[in-house]
Coordinates of C-alpha atoms (C1' of nucleotides) in Angstrom, one line a residue:
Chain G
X7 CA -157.8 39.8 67.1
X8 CA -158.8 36.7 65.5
X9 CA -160.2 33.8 67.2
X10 CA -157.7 32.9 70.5
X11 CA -155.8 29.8 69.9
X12 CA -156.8 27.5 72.7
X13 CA -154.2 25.1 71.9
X14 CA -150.5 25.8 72.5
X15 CA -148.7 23.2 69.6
X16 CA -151.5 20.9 68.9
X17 CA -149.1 19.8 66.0
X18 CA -146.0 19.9 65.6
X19 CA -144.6 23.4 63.7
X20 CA -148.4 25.0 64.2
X21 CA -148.8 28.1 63.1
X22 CA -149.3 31.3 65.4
X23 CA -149.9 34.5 65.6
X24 CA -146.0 34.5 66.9
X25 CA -144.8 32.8 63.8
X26 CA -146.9 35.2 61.8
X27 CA -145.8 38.5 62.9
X28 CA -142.0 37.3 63.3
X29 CA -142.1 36.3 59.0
X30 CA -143.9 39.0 58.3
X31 CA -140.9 41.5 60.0
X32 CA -138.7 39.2 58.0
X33 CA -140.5 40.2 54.8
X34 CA -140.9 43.5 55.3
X35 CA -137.2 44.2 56.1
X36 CA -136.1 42.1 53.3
X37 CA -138.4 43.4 50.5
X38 CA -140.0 46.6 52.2
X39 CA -144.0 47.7 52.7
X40 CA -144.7 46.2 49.4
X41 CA -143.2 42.7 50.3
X42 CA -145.9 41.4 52.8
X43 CA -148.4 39.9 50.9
X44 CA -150.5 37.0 52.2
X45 CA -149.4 34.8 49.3
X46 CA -145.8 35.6 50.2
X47 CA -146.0 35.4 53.1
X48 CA -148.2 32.0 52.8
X49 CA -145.2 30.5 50.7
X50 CA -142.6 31.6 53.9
X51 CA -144.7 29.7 56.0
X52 CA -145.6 26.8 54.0
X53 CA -149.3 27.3 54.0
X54 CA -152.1 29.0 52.7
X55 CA -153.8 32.9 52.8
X56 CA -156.5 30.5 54.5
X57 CA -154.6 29.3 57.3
X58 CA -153.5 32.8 58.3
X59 CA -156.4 34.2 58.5
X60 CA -157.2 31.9 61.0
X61 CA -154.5 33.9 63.4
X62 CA -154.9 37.4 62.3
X63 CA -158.0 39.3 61.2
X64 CA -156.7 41.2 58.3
X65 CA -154.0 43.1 56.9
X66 CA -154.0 46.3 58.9
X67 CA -153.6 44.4 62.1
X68 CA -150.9 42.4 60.9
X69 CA -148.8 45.4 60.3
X70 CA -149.2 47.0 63.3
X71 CA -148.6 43.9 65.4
X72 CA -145.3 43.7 63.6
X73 CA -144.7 47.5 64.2
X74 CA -145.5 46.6 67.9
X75 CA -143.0 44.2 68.1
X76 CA -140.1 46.1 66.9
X77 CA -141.3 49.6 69.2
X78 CA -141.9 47.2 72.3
X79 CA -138.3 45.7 71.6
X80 CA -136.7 49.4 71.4
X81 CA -138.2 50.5 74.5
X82 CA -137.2 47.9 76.5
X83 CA -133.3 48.5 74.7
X84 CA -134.2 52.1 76.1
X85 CA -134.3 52.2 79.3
X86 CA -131.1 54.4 80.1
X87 CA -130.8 58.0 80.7
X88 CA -129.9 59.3 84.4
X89 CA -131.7 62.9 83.7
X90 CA -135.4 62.8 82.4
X91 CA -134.1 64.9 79.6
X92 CA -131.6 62.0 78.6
X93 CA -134.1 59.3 78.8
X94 CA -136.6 61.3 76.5
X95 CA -133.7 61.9 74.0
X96 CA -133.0 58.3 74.4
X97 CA -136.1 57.0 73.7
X98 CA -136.4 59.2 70.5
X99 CA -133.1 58.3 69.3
X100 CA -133.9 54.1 69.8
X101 CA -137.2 55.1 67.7
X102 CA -134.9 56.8 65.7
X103 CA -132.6 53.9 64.7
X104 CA -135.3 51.1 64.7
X105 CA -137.3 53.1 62.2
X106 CA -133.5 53.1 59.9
X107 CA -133.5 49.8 60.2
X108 CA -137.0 49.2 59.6
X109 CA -138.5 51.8 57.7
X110 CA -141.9 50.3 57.1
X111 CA -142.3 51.2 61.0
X112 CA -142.1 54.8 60.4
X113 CA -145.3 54.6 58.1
X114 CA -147.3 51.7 60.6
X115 CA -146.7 54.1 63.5
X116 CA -147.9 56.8 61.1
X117 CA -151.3 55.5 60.3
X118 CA -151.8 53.6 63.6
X119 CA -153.1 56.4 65.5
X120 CA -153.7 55.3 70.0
X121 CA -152.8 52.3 69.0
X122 CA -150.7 50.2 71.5
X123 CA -147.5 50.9 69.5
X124 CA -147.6 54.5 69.4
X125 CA -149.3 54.3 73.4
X126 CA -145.8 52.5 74.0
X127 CA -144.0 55.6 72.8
X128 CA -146.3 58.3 74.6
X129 CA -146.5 56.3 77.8
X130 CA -142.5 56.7 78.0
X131 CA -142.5 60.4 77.1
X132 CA -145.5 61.0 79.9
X133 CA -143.1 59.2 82.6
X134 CA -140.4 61.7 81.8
X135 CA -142.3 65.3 80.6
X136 CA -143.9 64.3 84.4
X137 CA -140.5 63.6 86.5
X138 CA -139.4 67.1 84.8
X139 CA -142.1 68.4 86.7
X140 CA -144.0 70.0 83.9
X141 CA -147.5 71.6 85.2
X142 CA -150.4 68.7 85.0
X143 CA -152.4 71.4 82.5
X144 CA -149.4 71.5 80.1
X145 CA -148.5 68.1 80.2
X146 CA -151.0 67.1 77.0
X147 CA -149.3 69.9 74.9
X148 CA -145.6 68.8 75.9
X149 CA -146.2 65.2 75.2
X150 CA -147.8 65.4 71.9
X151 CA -145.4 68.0 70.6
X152 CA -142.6 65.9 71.2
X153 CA -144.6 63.0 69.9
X154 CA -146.3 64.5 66.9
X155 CA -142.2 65.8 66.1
X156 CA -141.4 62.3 66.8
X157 CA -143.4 60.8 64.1
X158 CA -142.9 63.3 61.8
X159 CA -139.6 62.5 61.5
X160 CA -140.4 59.1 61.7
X161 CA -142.5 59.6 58.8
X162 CA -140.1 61.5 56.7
X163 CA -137.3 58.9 57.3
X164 CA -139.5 56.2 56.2
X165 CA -141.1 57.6 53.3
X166 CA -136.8 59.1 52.0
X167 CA -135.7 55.2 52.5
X168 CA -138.8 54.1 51.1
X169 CA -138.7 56.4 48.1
X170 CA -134.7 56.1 47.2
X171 CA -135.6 51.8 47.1
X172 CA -138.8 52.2 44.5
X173 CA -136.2 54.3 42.4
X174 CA -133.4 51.8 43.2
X175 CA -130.9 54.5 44.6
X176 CA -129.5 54.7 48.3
X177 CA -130.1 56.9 50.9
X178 CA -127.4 59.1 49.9
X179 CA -127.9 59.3 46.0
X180 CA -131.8 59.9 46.1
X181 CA -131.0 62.8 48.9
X182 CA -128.5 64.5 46.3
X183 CA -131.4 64.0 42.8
X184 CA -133.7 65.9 45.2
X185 CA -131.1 68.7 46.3
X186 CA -130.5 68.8 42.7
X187 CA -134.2 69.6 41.9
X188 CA -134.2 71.7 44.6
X189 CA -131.3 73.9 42.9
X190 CA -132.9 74.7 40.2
X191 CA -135.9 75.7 41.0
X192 CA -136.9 79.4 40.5
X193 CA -134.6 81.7 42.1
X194 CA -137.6 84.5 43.2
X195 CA -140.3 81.8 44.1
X196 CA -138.0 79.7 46.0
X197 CA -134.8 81.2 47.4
X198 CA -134.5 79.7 50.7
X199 CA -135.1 76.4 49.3
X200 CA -132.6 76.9 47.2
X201 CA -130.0 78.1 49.9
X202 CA -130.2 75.1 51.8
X203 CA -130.0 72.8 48.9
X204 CA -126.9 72.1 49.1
X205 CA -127.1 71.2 52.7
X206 CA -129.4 68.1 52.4
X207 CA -127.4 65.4 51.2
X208 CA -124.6 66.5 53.7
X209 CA -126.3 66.9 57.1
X210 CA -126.5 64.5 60.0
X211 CA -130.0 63.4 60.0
X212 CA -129.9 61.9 63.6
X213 CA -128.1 64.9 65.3
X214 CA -130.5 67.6 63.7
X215 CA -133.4 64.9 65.3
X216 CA -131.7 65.4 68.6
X217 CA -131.8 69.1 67.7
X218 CA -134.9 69.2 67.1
X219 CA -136.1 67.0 70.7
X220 CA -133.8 69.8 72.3
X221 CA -135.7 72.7 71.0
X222 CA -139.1 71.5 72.2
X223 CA -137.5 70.9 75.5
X224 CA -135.9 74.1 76.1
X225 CA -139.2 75.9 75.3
X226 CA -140.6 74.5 78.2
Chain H
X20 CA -144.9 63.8 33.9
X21 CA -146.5 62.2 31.0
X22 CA -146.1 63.4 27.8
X23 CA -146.7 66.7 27.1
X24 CA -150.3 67.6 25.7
X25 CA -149.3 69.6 23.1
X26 CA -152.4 71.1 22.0
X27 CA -155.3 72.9 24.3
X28 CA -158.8 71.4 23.5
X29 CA -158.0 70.2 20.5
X30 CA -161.3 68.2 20.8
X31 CA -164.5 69.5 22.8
X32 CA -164.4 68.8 26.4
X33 CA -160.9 67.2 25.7
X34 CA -159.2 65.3 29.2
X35 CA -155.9 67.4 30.6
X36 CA -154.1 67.0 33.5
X37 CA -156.1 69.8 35.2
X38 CA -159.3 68.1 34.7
X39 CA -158.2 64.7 35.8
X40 CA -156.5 66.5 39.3
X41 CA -159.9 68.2 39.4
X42 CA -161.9 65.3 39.7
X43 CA -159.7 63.5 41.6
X44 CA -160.1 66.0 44.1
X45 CA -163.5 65.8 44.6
X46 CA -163.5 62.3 44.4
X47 CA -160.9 62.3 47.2
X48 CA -163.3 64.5 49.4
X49 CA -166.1 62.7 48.8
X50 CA -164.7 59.0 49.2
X51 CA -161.6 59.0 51.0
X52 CA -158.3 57.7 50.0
X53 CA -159.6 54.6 48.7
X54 CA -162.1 56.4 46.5
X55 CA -159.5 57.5 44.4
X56 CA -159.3 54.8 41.7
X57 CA -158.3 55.1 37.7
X58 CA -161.8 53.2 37.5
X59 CA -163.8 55.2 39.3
X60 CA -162.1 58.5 37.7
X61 CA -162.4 57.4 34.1
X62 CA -166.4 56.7 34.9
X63 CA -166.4 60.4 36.5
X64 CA -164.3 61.9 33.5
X65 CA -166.7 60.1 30.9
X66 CA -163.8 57.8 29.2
X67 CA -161.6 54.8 30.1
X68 CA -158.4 54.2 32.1
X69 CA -156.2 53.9 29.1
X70 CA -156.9 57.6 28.7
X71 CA -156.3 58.8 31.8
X72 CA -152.8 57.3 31.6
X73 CA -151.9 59.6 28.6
X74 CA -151.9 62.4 30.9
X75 CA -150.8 61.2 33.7
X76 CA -147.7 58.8 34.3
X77 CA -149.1 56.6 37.9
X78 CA -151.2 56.8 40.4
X79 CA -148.7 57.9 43.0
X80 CA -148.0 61.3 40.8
X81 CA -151.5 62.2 40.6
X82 CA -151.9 61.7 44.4
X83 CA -149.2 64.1 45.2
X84 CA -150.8 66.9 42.2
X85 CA -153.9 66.7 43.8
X86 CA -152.5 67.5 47.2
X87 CA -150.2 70.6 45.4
X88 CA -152.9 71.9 44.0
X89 CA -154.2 72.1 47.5
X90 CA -151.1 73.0 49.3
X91 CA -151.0 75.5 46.7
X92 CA -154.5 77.0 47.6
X93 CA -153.8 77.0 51.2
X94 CA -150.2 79.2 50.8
X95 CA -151.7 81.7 48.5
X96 CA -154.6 82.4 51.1
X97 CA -152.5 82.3 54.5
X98 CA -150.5 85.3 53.1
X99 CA -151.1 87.5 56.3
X100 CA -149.1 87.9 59.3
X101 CA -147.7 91.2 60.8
X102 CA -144.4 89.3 62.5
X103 CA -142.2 87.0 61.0
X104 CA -143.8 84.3 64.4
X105 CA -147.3 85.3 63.2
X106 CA -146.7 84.7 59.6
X107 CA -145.7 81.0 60.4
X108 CA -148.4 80.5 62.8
X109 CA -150.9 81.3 60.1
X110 CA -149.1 79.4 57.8
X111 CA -149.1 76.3 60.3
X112 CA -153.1 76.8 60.8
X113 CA -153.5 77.1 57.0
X114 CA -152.4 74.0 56.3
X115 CA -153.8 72.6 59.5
X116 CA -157.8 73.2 58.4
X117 CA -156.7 72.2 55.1
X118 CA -155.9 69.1 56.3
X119 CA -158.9 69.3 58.4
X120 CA -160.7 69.4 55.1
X121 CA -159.3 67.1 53.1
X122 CA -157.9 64.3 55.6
X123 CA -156.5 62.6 52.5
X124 CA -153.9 65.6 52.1
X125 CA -152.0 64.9 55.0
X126 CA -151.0 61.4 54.0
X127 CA -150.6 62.6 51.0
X128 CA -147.8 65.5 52.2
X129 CA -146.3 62.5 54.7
X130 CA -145.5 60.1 51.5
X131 CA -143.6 62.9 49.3
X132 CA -140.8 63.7 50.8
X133 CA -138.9 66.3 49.0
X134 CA -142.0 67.0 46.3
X135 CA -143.3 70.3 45.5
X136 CA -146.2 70.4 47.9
X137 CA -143.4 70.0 50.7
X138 CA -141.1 72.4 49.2
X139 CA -143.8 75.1 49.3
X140 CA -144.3 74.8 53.4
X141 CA -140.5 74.7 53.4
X142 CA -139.8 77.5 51.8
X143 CA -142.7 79.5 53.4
X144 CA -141.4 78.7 56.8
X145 CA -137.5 79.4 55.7
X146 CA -138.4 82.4 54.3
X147 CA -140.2 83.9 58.0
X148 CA -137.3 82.2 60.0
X149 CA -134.8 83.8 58.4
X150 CA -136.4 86.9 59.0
X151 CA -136.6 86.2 62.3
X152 CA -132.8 86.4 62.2
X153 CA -132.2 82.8 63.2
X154 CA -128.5 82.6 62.1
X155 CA -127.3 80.6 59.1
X156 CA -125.9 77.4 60.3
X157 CA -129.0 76.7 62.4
X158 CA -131.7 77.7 59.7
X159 CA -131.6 74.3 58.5
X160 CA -132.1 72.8 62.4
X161 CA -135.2 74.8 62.9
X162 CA -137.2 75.0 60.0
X163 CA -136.9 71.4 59.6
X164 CA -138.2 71.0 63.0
X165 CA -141.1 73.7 62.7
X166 CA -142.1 71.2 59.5
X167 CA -141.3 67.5 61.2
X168 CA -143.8 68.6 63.2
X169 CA -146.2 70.4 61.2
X170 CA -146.3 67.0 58.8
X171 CA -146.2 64.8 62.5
X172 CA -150.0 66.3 63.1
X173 CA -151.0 66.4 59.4
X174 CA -150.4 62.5 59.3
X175 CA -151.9 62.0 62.8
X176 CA -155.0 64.3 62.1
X177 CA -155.6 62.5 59.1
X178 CA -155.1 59.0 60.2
X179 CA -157.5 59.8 62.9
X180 CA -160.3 61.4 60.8
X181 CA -159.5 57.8 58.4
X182 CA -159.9 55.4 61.2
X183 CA -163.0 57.4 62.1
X184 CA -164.7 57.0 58.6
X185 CA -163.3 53.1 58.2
X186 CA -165.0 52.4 61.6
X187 CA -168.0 54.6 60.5
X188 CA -167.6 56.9 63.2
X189 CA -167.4 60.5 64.0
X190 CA -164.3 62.2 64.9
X191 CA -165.6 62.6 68.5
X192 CA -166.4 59.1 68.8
X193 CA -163.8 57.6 67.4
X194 CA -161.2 59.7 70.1
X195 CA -164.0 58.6 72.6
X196 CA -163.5 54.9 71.5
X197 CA -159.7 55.2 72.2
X198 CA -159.7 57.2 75.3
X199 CA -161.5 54.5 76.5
X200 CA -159.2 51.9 75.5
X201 CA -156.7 53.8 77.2
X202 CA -158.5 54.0 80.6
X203 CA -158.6 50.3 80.6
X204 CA -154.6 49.9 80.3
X205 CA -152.7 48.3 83.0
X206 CA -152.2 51.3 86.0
X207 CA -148.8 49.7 86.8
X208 CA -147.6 50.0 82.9
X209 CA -149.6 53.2 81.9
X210 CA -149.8 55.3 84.7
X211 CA -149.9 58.5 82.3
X212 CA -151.6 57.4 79.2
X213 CA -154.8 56.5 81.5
X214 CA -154.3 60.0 83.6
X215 CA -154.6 61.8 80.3
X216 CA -156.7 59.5 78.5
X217 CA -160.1 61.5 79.5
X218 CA -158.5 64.8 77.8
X219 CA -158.0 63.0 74.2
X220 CA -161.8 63.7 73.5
X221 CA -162.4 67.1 74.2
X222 CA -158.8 68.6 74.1
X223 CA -159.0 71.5 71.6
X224 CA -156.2 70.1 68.2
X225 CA -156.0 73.2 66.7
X226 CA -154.9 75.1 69.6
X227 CA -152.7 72.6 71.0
X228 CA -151.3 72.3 67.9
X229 CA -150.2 76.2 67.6
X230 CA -148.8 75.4 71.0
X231 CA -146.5 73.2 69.7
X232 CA -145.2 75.4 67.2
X233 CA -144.6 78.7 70.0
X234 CA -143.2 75.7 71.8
X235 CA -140.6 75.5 68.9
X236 CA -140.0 79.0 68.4
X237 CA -140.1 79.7 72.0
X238 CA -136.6 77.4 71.9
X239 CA -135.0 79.7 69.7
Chain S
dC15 C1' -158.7 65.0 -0.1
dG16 C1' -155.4 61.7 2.2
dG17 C1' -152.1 60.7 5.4
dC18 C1' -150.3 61.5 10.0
dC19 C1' -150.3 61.2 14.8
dA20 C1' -152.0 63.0 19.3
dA21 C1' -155.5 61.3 22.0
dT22 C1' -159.1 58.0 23.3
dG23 C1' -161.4 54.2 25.7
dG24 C1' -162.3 49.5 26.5
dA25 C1' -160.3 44.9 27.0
dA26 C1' -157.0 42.2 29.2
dC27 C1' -153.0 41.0 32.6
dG28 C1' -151.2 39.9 36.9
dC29 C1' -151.5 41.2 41.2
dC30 C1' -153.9 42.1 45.7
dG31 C1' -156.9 41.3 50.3
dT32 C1' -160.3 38.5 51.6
dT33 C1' -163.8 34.6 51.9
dC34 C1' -165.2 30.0 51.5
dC35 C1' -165.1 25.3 52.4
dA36 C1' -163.8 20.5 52.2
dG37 C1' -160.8 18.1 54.8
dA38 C1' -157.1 16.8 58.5
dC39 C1' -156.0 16.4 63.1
dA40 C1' -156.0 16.1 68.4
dA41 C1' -158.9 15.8 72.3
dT42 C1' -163.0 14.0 74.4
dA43 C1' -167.2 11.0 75.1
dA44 C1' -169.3 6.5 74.5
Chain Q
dT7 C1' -161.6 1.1 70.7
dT8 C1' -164.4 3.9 68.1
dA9 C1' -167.4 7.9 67.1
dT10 C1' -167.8 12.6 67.6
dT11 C1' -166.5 17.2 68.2
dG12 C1' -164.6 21.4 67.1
dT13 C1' -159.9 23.6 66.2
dC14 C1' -157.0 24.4 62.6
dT15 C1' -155.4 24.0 57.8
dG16 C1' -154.6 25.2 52.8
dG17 C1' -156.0 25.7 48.3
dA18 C1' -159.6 27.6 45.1
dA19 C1' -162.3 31.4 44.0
dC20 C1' -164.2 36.4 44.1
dG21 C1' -164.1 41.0 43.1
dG22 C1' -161.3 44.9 42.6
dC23 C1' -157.0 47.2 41.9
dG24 C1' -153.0 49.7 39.0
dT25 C1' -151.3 49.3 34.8
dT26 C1' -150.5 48.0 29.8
dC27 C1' -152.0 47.2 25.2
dC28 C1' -154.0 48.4 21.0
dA29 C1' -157.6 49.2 17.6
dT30 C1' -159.9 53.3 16.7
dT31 C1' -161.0 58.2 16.5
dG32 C1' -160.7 62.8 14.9
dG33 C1' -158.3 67.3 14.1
dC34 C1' -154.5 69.1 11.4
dC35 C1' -151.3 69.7 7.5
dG36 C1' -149.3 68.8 3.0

DNA sequence: CGGCCAATGGAACGCCGTTCCAGACAATAA
DNA sequence: TTATTGTCTGGAACGGCGTTCCATTGGCCG
């Protein structure tokens, strides 16, 4: 944290660390990772790098302060679930759908490891892995499977979106030029590759997530 | 790619591809992520940026080389395993200490979705669930979860080991650092992160991370 | 031998994160 | 009221990055 603002609106349309994090979401939704900059986001603000700096101590903290806003949003959208079961799958699925929506968050949460956003996240999971009356000794390994899954995906998602914009295709088109590499590669090296080719650009991303929380569930 | 070199050491100690990915290697293990510059290659390679640029298209592609020619190491080695469960358990751990050994590999892996050094985990891991008998329609469900996962910890384990070495800290006391953080959350908030915050620093990764996988393919 | 062209390497371009600092402003003390 | 203090601002500047450009090299072929 930078240096604590004493002063709540010493002039009028002051900046704050508020302000700061709520344009920087704004730029990276609109223009992705690569977007935030401090000049840009300087300009949205009508100020200077300076000024910023003031607020936030550098770039890496910015990012996951925005990341934290948008996880500690989606958990408080995700409280349902009657079953501990349902409420896990719910959480994952709100992480899920706020990472499509924002899928700079998928790589912040990625390279923010303990930090308060990904704490948010594990917190939740703990509540539920313990109400399903999960052993104390095999809590760890239950919680971090299904997070460490969790992220992956995240991960993955993030990094799909993120690749198909740098190449200026959608979601859907850059999945089909990667099954179509995936087609032709060599049929002895690579034939399960191959076989499932044709699946990728089809399949239902967030039901084989589901699928996948399900799994790690019913091992238990 | 870039273009083609057409002719093999056509001068004495000519640059080529392998060269350059061999260098950046080492300069990957030696300085992190960020030591991986066109600058600081071209002074290790004994020539200038322009040159490396002949070979190579962008920086991004000769990230993601350098982590397949690692990948690539790691599947030719972790060829053993009697059952189809033991073969992907050995696979899992190969690329685990891998990763373990060159942190930057696991980002690397997390940002190249669909690439070659993803494709060859994938098609390991297809090939031993099919064996398994897994049937057709929920081939794709598993082994994408068996590698969600698998690339959940590589990016974890390596954003830990890279906060560790940006703070200048060892792995131990970097987890040490956190855990801490963690026992000084709210109780009313984080009940569970604090109760399991004193196993973060001496829990044992590797084997909770083969946990996860029997986890997985206990769910089958 | 002379021309061709793959290959080289160093200079330059336009960004970036970050630092620095002169100045502006609200609150307080005199 | 005025002087002083210390928070907060914003623009200039620094060093370094990925990448591009291009004059030059040096092996090969007619």
């Amino acid at each position: 944290m930078a240096k604590k603002s004493l002063s709540s609106g010493r002039r009028e349309e002051s900046l704050s660390q508020e302000r700061i994090i709520e344009a920087s979401i704004e730029l990276l939704d609109s223009s992705g990772e690569s977007g935030l900059t401090f000049r840009a986001l300087a300009e949205r603000l009508a100020t200077g790098p300076g000024a910023i700096y003031w607020h936030i101590d550098n770039k890496t903290d910015l990012l996951t302060a925005a990341c934290d806003a948008i996880i500690a949003r989606t958990m408080q959208e995700s409280r349902s679930g009657d079953t501990a079961k349902q409420s896990i799958r719910a959480v994952a699925l709100g992480i899920f759908d706020a990472i499509d929506a924002h899928p700079w968050v998928g790589s912040a949460l990625t390279h923010a490891p303990g930090q308060l956003p990904v704490v948010r996240i594990l917190e939740r999971i703990g509540q539920q892995v313990r109400a399903m009356g999960v052993p104390a000794d095999k809590q760890w390994a239950t919680v971090s499977a299904l997070l460490n899954y969790i992220l992956g995906v995240s991960g993955q998602n993030a990094a799909n979106t993120h690749m198909a914009r740098t190449r200026g295709l959608d979601r859907a088109n850059f999945l089909g030029a990667i099954a179509n590499d995936w087609s032709q590669l060599d049929p002895v090296e690579y034939p399960f590759t191959r076989s499932i080719a044709g699946q990728l650009p089809i399949h239902d991303d967030r039901l084989d997530f589901v699928a996948g929380i399900d799994l790690i569930l019913d091992g238990l």
